[in-house]
mmCIF file of C-alpha atoms in Angstrom:
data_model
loop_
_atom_site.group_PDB
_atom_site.id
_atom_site.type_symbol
_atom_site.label_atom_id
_atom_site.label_comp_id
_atom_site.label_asym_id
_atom_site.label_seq_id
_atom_site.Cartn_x
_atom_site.Cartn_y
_atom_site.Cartn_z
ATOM 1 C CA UNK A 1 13.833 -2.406 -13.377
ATOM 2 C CA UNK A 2 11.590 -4.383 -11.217
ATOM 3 C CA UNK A 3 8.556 -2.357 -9.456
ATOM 4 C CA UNK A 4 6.328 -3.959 -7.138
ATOM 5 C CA UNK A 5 2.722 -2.518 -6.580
ATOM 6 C CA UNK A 6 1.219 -4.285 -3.405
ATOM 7 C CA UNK A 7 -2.713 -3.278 -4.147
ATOM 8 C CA UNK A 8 -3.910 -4.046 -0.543
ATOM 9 C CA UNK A 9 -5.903 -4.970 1.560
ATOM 10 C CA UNK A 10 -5.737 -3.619 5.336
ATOM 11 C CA UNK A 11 -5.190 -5.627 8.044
ATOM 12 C CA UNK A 12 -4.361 -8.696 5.807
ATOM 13 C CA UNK A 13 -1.188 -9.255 7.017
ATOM 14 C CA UNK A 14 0.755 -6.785 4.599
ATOM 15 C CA UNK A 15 3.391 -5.324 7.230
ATOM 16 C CA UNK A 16 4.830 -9.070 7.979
ATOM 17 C CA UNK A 17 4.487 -9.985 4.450
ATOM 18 C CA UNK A 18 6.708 -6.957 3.424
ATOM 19 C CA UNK A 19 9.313 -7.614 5.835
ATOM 20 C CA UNK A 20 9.563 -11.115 4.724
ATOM 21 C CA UNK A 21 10.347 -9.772 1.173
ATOM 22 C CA UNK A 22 12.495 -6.549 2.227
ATOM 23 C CA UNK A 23 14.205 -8.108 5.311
ATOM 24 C CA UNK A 24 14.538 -11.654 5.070
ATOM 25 C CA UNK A 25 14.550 -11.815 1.177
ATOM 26 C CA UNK A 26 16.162 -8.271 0.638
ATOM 27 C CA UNK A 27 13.539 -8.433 -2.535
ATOM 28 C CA UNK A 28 12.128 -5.118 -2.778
ATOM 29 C CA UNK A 29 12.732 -1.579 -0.936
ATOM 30 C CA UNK A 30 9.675 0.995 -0.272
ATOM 31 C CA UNK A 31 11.544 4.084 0.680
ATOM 32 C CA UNK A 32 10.605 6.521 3.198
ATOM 33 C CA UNK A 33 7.727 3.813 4.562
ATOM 34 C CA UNK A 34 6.143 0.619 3.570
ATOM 35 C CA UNK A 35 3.189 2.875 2.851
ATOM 36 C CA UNK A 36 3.596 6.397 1.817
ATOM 37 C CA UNK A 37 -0.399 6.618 0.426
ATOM 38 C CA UNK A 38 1.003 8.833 -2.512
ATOM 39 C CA UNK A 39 -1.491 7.660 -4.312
ATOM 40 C CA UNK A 40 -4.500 8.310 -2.077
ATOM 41 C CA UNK A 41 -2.832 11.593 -2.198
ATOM 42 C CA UNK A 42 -3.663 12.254 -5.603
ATOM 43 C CA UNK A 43 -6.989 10.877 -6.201
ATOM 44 C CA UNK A 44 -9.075 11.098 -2.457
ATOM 45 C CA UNK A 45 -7.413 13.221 -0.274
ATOM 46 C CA UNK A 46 -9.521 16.365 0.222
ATOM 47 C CA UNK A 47 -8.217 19.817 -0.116
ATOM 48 C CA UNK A 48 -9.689 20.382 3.332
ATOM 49 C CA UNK A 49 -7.422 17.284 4.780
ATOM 50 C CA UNK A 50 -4.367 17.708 2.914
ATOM 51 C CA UNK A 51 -2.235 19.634 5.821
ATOM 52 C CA UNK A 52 -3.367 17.107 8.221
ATOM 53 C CA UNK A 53 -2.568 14.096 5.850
ATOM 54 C CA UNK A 54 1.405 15.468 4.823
ATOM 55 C CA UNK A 55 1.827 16.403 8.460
ATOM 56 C CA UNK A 56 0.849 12.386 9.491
ATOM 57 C CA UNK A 57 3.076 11.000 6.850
ATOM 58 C CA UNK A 58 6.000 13.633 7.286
ATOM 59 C CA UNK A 59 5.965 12.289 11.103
ATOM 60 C CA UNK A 60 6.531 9.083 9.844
ATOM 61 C CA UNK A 61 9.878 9.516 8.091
ATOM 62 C CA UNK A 62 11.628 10.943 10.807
ATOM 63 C CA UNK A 63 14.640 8.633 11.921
ATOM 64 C CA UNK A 64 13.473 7.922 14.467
ATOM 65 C CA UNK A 65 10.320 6.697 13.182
ATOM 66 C CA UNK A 66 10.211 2.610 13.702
ATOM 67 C CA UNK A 67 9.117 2.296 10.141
ATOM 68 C CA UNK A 68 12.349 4.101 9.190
ATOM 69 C CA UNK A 69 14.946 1.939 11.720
ATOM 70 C CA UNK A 70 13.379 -0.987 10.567
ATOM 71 C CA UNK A 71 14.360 -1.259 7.163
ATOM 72 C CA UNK A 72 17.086 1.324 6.787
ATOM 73 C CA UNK A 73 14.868 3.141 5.293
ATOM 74 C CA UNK A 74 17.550 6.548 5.841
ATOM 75 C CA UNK A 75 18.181 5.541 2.204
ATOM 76 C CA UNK A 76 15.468 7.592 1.296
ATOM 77 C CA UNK A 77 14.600 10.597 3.554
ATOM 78 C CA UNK A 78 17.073 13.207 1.601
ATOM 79 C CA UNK A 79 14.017 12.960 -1.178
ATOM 80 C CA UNK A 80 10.675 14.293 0.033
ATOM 81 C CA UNK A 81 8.155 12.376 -1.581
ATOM 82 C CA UNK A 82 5.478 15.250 -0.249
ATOM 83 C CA UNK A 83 6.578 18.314 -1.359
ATOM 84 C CA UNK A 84 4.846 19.775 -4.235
ATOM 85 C CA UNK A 85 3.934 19.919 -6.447
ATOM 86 C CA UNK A 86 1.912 16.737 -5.937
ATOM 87 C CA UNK A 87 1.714 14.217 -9.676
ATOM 88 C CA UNK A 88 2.437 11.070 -11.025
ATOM 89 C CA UNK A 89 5.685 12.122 -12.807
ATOM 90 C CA UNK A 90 6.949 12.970 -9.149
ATOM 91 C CA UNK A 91 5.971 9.493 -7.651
ATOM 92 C CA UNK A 92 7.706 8.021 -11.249
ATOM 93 C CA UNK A 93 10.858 10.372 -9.906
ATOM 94 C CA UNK A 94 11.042 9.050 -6.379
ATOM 95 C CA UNK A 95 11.120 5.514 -7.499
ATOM 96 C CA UNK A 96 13.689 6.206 -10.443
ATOM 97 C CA UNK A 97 16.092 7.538 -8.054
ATOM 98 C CA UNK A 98 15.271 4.953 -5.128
ATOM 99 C CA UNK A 99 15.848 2.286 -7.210
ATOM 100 C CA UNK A 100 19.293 3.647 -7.849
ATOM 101 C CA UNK A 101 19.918 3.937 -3.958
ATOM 102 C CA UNK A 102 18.954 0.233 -3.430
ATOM 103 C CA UNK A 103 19.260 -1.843 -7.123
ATOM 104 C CA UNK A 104 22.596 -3.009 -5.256
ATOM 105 C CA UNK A 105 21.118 -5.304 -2.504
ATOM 106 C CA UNK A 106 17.196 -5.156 -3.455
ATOM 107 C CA UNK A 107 15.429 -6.774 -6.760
ATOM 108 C CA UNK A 108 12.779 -4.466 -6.972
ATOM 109 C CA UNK A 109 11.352 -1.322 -5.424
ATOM 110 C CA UNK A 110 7.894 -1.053 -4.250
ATOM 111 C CA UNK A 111 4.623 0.261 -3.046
ATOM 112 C CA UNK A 112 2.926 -1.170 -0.055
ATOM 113 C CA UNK A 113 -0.053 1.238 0.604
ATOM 114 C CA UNK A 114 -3.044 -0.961 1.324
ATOM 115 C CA UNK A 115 -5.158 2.304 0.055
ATOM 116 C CA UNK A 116 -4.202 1.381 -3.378
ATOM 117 C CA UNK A 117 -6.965 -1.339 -3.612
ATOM 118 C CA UNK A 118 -9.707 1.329 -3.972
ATOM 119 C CA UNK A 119 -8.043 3.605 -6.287
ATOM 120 C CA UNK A 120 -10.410 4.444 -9.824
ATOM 121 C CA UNK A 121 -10.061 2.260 -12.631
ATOM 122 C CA UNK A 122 -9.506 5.002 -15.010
ATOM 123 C CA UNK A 123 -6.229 6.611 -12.663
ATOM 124 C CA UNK A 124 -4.345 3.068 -12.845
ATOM 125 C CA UNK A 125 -4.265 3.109 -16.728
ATOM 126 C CA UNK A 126 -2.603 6.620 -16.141
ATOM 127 C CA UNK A 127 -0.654 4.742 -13.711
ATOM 128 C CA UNK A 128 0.289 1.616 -15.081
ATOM 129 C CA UNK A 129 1.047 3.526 -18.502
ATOM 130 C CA UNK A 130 3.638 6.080 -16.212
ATOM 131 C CA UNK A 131 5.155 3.063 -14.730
ATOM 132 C CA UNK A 132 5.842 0.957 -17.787
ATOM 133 C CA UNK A 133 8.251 3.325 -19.378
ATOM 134 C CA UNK A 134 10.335 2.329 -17.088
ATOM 135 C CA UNK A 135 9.677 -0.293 -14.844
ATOM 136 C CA UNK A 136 8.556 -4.278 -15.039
ATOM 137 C CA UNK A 137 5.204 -3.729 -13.261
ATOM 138 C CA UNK A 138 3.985 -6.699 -11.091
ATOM 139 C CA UNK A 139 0.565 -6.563 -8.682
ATOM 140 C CA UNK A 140 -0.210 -8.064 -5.975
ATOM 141 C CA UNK A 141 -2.927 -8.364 -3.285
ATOM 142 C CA UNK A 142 -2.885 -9.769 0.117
ATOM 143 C CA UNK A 143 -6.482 -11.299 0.921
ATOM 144 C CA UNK A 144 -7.759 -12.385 4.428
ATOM 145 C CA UNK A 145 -11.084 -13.901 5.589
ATOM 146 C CA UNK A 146 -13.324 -11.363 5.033
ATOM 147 C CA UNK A 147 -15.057 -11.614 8.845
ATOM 148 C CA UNK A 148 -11.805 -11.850 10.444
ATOM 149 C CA UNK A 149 -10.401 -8.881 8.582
ATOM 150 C CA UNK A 150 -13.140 -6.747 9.089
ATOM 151 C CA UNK A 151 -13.145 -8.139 12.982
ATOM 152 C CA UNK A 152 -9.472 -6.681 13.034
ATOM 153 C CA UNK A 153 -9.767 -3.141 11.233
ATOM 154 C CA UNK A 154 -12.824 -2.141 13.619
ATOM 155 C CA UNK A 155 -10.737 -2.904 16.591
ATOM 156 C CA UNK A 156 -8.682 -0.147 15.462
ATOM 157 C CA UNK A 157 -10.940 2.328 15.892
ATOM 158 C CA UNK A 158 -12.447 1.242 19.030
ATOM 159 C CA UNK A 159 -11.283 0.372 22.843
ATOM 160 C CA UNK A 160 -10.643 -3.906 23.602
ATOM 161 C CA UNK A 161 -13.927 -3.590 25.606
ATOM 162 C CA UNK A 162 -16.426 -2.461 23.072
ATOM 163 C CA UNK A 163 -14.978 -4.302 20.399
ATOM 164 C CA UNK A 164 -17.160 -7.197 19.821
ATOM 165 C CA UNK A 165 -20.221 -4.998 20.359
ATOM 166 C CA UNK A 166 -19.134 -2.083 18.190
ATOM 167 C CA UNK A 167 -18.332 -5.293 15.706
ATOM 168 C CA UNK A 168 -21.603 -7.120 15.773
ATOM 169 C CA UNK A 169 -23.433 -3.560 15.379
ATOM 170 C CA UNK A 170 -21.336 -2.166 12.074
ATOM 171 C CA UNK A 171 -22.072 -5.704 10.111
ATOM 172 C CA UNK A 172 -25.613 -4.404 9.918
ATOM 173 C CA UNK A 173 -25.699 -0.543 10.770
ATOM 174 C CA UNK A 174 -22.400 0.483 8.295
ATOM 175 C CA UNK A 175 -22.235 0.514 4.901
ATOM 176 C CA UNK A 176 -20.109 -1.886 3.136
ATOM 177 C CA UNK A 177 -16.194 -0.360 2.116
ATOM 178 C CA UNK A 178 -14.999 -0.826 -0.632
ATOM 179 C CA UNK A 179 -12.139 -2.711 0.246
ATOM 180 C CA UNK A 180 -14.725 -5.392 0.721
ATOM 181 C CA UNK A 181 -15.251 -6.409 -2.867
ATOM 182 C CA UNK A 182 -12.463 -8.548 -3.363
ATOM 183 C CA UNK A 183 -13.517 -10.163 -6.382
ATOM 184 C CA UNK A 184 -14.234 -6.813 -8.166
ATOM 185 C CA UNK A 185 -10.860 -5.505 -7.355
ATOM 186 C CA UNK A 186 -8.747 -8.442 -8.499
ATOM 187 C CA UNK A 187 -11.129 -8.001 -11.743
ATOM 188 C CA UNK A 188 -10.142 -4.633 -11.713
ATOM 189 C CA UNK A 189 -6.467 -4.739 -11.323
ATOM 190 C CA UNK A 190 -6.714 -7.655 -14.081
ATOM 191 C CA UNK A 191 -7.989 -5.402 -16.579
ATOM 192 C CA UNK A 192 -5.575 -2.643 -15.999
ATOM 193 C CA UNK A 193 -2.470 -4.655 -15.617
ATOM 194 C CA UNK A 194 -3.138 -8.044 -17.132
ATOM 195 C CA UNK A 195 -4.018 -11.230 -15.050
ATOM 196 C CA UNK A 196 -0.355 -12.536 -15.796
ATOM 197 C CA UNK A 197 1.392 -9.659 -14.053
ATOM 198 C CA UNK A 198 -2.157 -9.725 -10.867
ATOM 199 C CA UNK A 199 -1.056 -12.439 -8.356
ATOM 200 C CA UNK A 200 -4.057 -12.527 -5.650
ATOM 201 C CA UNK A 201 -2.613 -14.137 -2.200
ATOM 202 C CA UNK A 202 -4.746 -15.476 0.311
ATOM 203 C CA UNK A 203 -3.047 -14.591 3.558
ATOM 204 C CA UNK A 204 -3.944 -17.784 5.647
ATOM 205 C CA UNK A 205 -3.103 -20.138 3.191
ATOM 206 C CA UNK A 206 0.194 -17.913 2.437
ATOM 207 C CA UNK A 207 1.425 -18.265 6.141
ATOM 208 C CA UNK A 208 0.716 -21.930 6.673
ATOM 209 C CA UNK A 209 2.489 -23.001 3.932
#
């Protein structure tokens, strides 16, 4: 059994990239979303958020969610992924019994969070151990020019007329994210799951080939 851990990052280009492998390529099948965040769940998600985080991704798995019409993902709402109790052995579960739903058409099932490239070193060996017993475990990471990506993921958060500004202020006023350090994550992901199983992409070079 083939499972396919996409380890970020944001506003890289992940969304197109996964529906070239689950839609044109019928390669690999998230479930409820392309990212359900389960793992931010477990390791960052304050007590004091939690109800506000389940309630966001609950909305998101309703059919008539475009995340759910888009890849028939109906295939996978009769299994709440967020109701407790919240482990690892439950997001082992969901993917044991989604990979029986799609192993007929898809190759692999898979987890497209983009929040996975800042989770703790010492939570994927728990991971990758959990996984193994049952899956083939492959990485990878979707890179993007780092002023470019940052350009897009503050224009997010802002209005199309303060954009530039609010830009040119947070590359000196805001402290550096994490999912910034691209060379320390591949590293990272390396260690835990072995560079032959990490396969860094480089988004612009990806797309114009």
């Amino acid at each position: 059994m083939n499972f396919l851990l996409n380890a970020g990052i944001g506003w890289s280009a992940t969304t197109p990239f996964y529906y070239t492998l689950a839609l044109d390529n019928k390669y690999c099948h998230a479930g409820h979303q392309k990212e359900n965040a389960y793992l931010k769940l477990l390791t960052s998600v304050p007590d004091h958020k939690l109800e506000r985080f389940l309630a966001a991704k609950r909305k998101q798995v309703l059919p008539q969610d475009p995340w759910v019409q888009m890849v028939d993902n109906s295939i996978a709402l009769d299994d709440d992924l967020y109701a407790p109790p919240y482990s690892l052995e439950r997001y082992v579960d969901y993917y044991l019994k989604l990979y029986e739903k799609t192993k007929s058409t898809y190759h692999a099932v898979a987890d497209f969070s983009t929040a996975n490239f800042k989770l703790p070193e010492d939570f994927l060996v728990e991971l990758r151990d959990k996984l193994s017993q049952y899956f083939d475990v492959r990485v990878i990471i979707l890179f993007r020019d780092p002023i470019n990506r940052y350009f897009s993921e503050v224009g997010t958060h802002v209005g199309k007329y303060s954009h530039i500004k609010t830009f040119k202020e947070s590359l000196t006023t805001r402290k550096i994210k994490k999912n910034a350090y691209y060379v320390q994550g591949i590293q990272k992901f390396d260690r835990v799951f072995g560079k032959d199983r990490v396969m860094p992409i480089i988004m612009e070079e990806f797309w114009t080939e």
